[in-house]
Short mmCIF file of C-alpha atoms in Angstrom, two decimals:
data_model
loop_
_atom_site.label_atom_id
_atom_site.label_comp_id
_atom_site.label_asym_id
_atom_site.label_seq_id
_atom_site.Cartn_x
_atom_site.Cartn_y
_atom_site.Cartn_z
CA UNK A 1 60.37 72.93 41.60
CA UNK A 2 58.90 72.29 38.17
CA UNK A 3 55.37 73.70 38.43
CA UNK A 4 54.28 72.02 35.20
CA UNK A 5 55.05 68.59 36.68
CA UNK A 6 53.30 69.54 39.93
CA UNK A 7 50.11 70.66 38.15
CA UNK A 8 49.99 67.61 35.87
CA UNK A 9 50.52 65.09 38.66
CA UNK A 10 48.08 66.92 40.93
CA UNK A 11 45.35 67.06 38.30
CA UNK A 12 45.64 63.47 37.12
CA UNK A 13 46.15 61.99 40.59
CA UNK A 14 43.19 63.97 41.91
CA UNK A 15 40.84 62.45 39.36
CA UNK A 16 42.01 58.91 40.04
CA UNK A 17 42.26 59.22 43.82
CA UNK A 18 38.83 60.82 44.14
CA UNK A 19 37.38 57.73 42.48
CA UNK A 20 39.39 55.52 44.85
CA UNK A 21 38.16 57.56 47.85
CA UNK A 22 34.54 57.20 46.76
CA UNK A 23 34.93 53.43 46.31
CA UNK A 24 36.60 53.12 49.72
CA UNK A 25 33.81 55.18 51.24
CA UNK A 26 30.91 53.20 49.79
CA UNK A 27 32.50 49.84 50.63
CA UNK A 28 33.23 50.55 54.31
CA UNK A 29 32.56 47.52 56.47
CA UNK A 30 33.06 45.06 53.62
CA UNK A 31 35.61 42.32 54.46
CA UNK A 32 38.87 42.41 52.49
CA UNK A 33 37.87 45.57 50.62
CA UNK A 34 41.30 47.21 51.08
CA UNK A 35 43.32 44.32 49.52
CA UNK A 36 40.88 44.20 46.61
CA UNK A 37 41.06 47.94 46.00
CA UNK A 38 44.86 47.88 46.33
CA UNK A 39 44.86 45.11 43.74
CA UNK A 40 42.79 47.35 41.47
CA UNK A 41 45.27 50.22 41.95
CA UNK A 42 48.23 47.91 41.25
CA UNK A 43 46.64 46.57 38.05
CA UNK A 44 45.84 50.11 36.97
CA UNK A 45 49.47 51.20 37.49
CA UNK A 46 50.76 48.24 35.48
CA UNK A 47 48.24 48.99 32.75
CA UNK A 48 49.11 52.69 32.68
CA UNK A 49 52.81 51.94 32.19
CA UNK A 50 52.03 49.49 29.36
CA UNK A 51 49.73 52.04 27.69
CA UNK A 52 52.36 54.78 28.00
CA UNK A 53 55.04 52.52 26.48
CA UNK A 54 52.82 51.63 23.53
CA UNK A 55 51.26 55.06 23.06
CA UNK A 56 52.89 55.72 19.68
CA UNK A 57 51.50 52.50 18.22
CA UNK A 58 48.14 53.15 19.87
CA UNK A 59 47.89 56.70 18.51
CA UNK A 60 48.61 55.57 14.94
CA UNK A 61 45.72 53.11 14.95
CA UNK A 62 42.51 54.04 13.10
CA UNK A 63 44.03 56.95 11.19
CA UNK A 64 45.53 58.64 14.23
CA UNK A 65 42.56 58.46 16.61
CA UNK A 66 43.55 55.24 18.36
CA UNK A 67 44.36 56.93 21.67
CA UNK A 68 41.04 58.81 21.67
CA UNK A 69 39.13 55.61 20.99
CA UNK A 70 41.05 53.90 23.78
CA UNK A 71 40.11 56.68 26.22
CA UNK A 72 36.49 56.44 25.08
CA UNK A 73 36.44 52.69 25.71
CA UNK A 74 37.97 53.14 29.18
CA UNK A 75 35.33 55.72 30.10
CA UNK A 76 32.54 53.59 28.66
CA UNK A 77 33.62 50.54 30.67
CA UNK A 78 33.75 52.68 33.83
CA UNK A 79 30.22 53.93 33.12
CA UNK A 80 28.95 50.38 32.67
CA UNK A 81 30.64 49.11 35.85
CA UNK A 82 29.36 52.00 37.99
CA UNK A 83 25.87 51.60 36.52
CA UNK A 84 25.94 47.90 37.39
CA UNK A 85 26.92 48.73 40.95
CA UNK A 86 24.09 51.28 41.27
CA UNK A 87 21.55 48.81 39.92
CA UNK A 88 22.79 46.15 42.37
CA UNK A 89 22.56 48.61 45.26
CA UNK A 90 18.94 49.39 44.37
CA UNK A 91 18.01 45.89 45.52
CA UNK A 92 20.56 45.37 48.31
CA UNK A 93 21.23 48.82 49.74
CA UNK A 94 18.73 48.68 52.61
CA UNK A 95 19.84 45.18 53.55
CA UNK A 96 23.46 46.33 53.77
CA UNK A 97 22.47 49.45 55.73
CA UNK A 98 20.77 47.25 58.33
CA UNK A 99 23.87 45.06 58.59
CA UNK A 100 26.09 48.10 59.09
CA UNK A 101 24.03 48.97 62.17
CA UNK A 102 24.64 45.47 63.51
CA UNK A 103 28.28 45.56 64.66
CA UNK A 104 28.40 41.75 64.93
CA UNK A 105 27.25 41.22 61.35
CA UNK A 106 29.59 40.84 58.39
CA UNK A 107 28.58 42.45 55.13
CA UNK A 108 28.97 40.27 52.09
CA UNK A 109 28.69 41.90 48.69
CA UNK A 110 28.25 39.68 45.67
CA UNK A 111 31.37 39.26 43.61
CA UNK A 112 29.68 41.12 40.75
CA UNK A 113 29.24 44.33 42.75
CA UNK A 114 32.54 44.53 44.60
CA UNK A 115 34.59 43.52 41.57
CA UNK A 116 32.80 46.05 39.41
CA UNK A 117 34.07 48.76 41.76
CA UNK A 118 37.59 47.29 41.81
CA UNK A 119 37.50 47.33 38.01
CA UNK A 120 36.47 50.99 38.04
CA UNK A 121 39.45 51.76 40.31
CA UNK A 122 41.77 49.98 37.87
CA UNK A 123 40.36 51.94 34.93
CA UNK A 124 40.69 55.27 36.75
CA UNK A 125 44.31 54.60 37.71
CA UNK A 126 45.09 53.26 34.22
CA UNK A 127 43.71 56.30 32.42
CA UNK A 128 45.17 58.98 34.68
CA UNK A 129 48.40 57.07 35.36
CA UNK A 130 49.20 56.69 31.65
CA UNK A 131 48.71 60.44 31.17
CA UNK A 132 51.06 61.19 34.09
CA UNK A 133 53.76 58.94 32.58
CA UNK A 134 53.36 60.55 29.15
CA UNK A 135 53.35 64.15 30.38
CA UNK A 136 56.30 63.67 32.73
CA UNK A 137 58.26 61.93 29.97
CA UNK A 138 57.67 64.97 27.76
CA UNK A 139 58.80 67.37 30.50
CA UNK A 140 61.92 65.31 31.24
CA UNK A 141 62.78 65.29 27.54
CA UNK A 142 62.76 69.10 27.46
CA UNK A 143 64.73 69.83 30.65
CA UNK A 144 67.95 68.76 32.32
CA UNK A 145 66.72 69.59 35.83
CA UNK A 146 65.47 66.15 36.82
CA UNK A 147 65.37 66.98 40.53
CA UNK A 148 63.01 69.88 39.87
CA UNK A 149 60.62 67.61 37.97
CA UNK A 150 60.73 64.99 40.73
CA UNK A 151 60.06 67.64 43.39
CA UNK A 152 57.13 69.00 41.39
CA UNK A 153 55.68 65.52 40.90
CA UNK A 154 55.98 64.75 44.63
CA UNK A 155 54.32 68.07 45.55
CA UNK A 156 51.44 67.44 43.11
CA UNK A 157 51.05 63.90 44.41
CA UNK A 158 50.84 65.07 48.02
CA UNK A 159 48.35 67.86 47.29
CA UNK A 160 46.03 65.56 45.34
CA UNK A 161 46.24 62.88 48.00
CA UNK A 162 45.36 65.29 50.82
CA UNK A 163 42.19 66.48 49.09
CA UNK A 164 41.14 62.87 48.36
CA UNK A 165 41.66 61.87 52.00
CA UNK A 166 39.49 64.79 53.12
CA UNK A 167 36.75 63.61 50.74
CA UNK A 168 37.05 60.03 52.02
CA UNK A 169 36.58 61.04 55.66
CA UNK A 170 33.69 63.23 54.61
CA UNK A 171 31.99 60.24 52.98
CA UNK A 172 32.47 57.79 55.86
CA UNK A 173 31.14 60.32 58.38
CA UNK A 174 27.79 60.60 56.63
CA UNK A 175 25.10 59.32 59.06
CA UNK A 176 24.07 55.73 58.27
CA UNK A 177 20.45 56.62 57.52
CA UNK A 178 21.59 59.04 54.80
CA UNK A 179 24.67 57.11 53.70
CA UNK A 180 23.31 55.00 50.84
CA UNK A 181 21.08 57.74 49.47
CA UNK A 182 23.97 60.23 49.49
CA UNK A 183 26.55 57.88 47.99
CA UNK A 184 24.10 56.58 45.40
CA UNK A 185 23.53 60.10 44.10
CA UNK A 186 27.24 60.84 44.26
CA UNK A 187 28.10 57.78 42.16
CA UNK A 188 25.23 58.58 39.79
CA UNK A 189 26.69 62.05 39.17
CA UNK A 190 30.19 60.60 38.73
CA UNK A 191 28.80 58.12 36.19
CA UNK A 192 26.93 60.85 34.31
CA UNK A 193 30.10 62.94 34.17
CA UNK A 194 32.10 60.02 32.76
CA UNK A 195 29.40 59.32 30.16
CA UNK A 196 29.40 62.99 29.13
CA UNK A 197 33.21 62.98 28.84
CA UNK A 198 33.08 59.83 26.71
CA UNK A 199 30.62 61.51 24.35
CA UNK A 200 32.86 64.59 24.28
CA UNK A 201 35.74 62.45 23.01
CA UNK A 202 33.58 61.18 20.16
CA UNK A 203 32.66 64.77 19.29
CA UNK A 204 36.33 65.80 19.20
CA UNK A 205 37.20 63.09 16.68
CA UNK A 206 34.05 63.75 14.61
CA UNK A 207 32.37 60.44 15.41
CA UNK A 208 29.41 62.10 17.14
CA UNK A 209 27.42 65.20 16.19
CA UNK A 210 27.38 68.53 18.02
CA UNK A 211 23.90 69.84 18.73
CA UNK A 212 25.17 73.12 20.12
CA UNK A 213 28.89 73.75 20.40
CA UNK A 214 28.57 75.50 23.77
CA UNK A 215 25.41 75.75 25.90
CA UNK A 216 27.10 78.12 28.37
CA UNK A 217 30.57 79.20 29.39
CA UNK A 218 31.45 79.60 33.07
CA UNK A 219 35.21 79.44 32.50
CA UNK A 220 35.68 83.00 33.76
CA UNK A 221 33.85 82.12 36.99
CA UNK A 222 35.24 78.64 37.60
CA UNK A 223 37.92 77.19 35.36
CA UNK A 224 38.10 73.43 34.86
CA UNK A 225 41.86 73.73 35.49
CA UNK A 226 41.39 75.20 38.98
CA UNK A 227 41.51 72.95 42.06
CA UNK A 228 37.77 73.35 42.72
CA UNK A 229 37.04 72.88 39.02
CA UNK A 230 39.03 69.63 38.96
CA UNK A 231 37.21 68.32 42.04
CA UNK A 232 33.77 69.19 40.64
CA UNK A 233 34.70 67.75 37.26
CA UNK A 234 35.43 64.38 38.89
CA UNK A 235 32.52 64.43 41.36
CA UNK A 236 29.67 65.84 39.27
CA UNK A 237 31.08 66.02 35.73
CA UNK A 238 31.47 69.81 35.77
CA UNK A 239 32.30 71.37 32.40
CA UNK A 240 32.85 75.08 31.97
CA UNK A 241 31.55 74.97 28.41
CA UNK A 242 29.56 71.80 27.65
CA UNK A 243 28.14 71.09 24.22
CA UNK A 244 24.42 70.45 23.81
CA UNK A 245 25.05 66.76 23.20
CA UNK A 246 27.24 66.40 26.29
CA UNK A 247 24.52 68.01 28.40
CA UNK A 248 21.86 65.70 26.97
CA UNK A 249 24.04 62.62 27.63
CA UNK A 250 24.68 63.82 31.19
CA UNK A 251 21.00 64.36 32.01
CA UNK A 252 19.91 61.20 30.19
CA UNK A 253 22.40 59.06 32.12
CA UNK A 254 21.07 60.36 35.43
CA UNK A 255 17.47 59.82 34.32
CA UNK A 256 18.04 56.27 33.03
CA UNK A 257 20.02 55.11 36.06
CA UNK A 258 17.49 56.64 38.47
CA UNK A 259 14.53 55.09 36.64
CA UNK A 260 16.10 51.62 36.54
CA UNK A 261 17.05 51.83 40.23
CA UNK A 262 13.57 52.84 41.31
CA UNK A 263 11.83 50.21 39.19
CA UNK A 264 14.13 47.38 40.29
CA UNK A 265 13.89 48.54 43.89
CA UNK A 266 10.09 48.37 43.77
CA UNK A 267 10.14 44.89 42.21
CA UNK A 268 12.60 43.66 44.84
CA UNK A 269 10.43 44.94 47.68
CA UNK A 270 7.30 43.47 46.08
CA UNK A 271 8.86 40.00 46.03
CA UNK A 272 9.61 40.14 49.76
#
């Protein structure tokens, strides 16, 4: 078994499938959610293949930073879509929670909210899927043992999928009265992590300033490349050695989203 292929597929699939698991968890009870999310996954796969095929042209754009700018734009769009969903939930969350308790009631999300989540799924699959295609292509180009690479990829796929399924069942088993509060904070942390990663890309290509190159370094305690590190990186934006700017963006994203949610929630309740 090619361990390099296993690790790459595991890592990239884990990031994408954790996002899918979260979206499946927060949309439970919504009619036709599975076909919509599957559509998002399918579009993401198609997009990832197209990106991988055009990666050379993409990389050469903008003096060699085209791929980095593309990744930044993907992360930024995901941040915007998740933020939109959180803002929408601030005014409709309690209403949906009440409908979940009523087994005879169908929950109807507005097209804006459900499609924002489907779009996030597509972006997650596109970004991680294109990296899987690229990395595996590189491995296959350097070895003649194709079966070993396939076996490694299958093993990595299975391991990542198992962890994501465990997370999904953990989310859907949260008691209803805590469900929306818990998932709102979870998505907020995911969004903050994506925003911080987007800023980190700009720092790497010298389009954003470093305040402090490294605020702390916990790499010896918990590496970002470990299984737990990968899970925490996706769920809460964990970085073993964040820059000062990345930390500020992370905290600011949480603060802004929370403030907007609270203010809109109060206005919505006041109108009722």
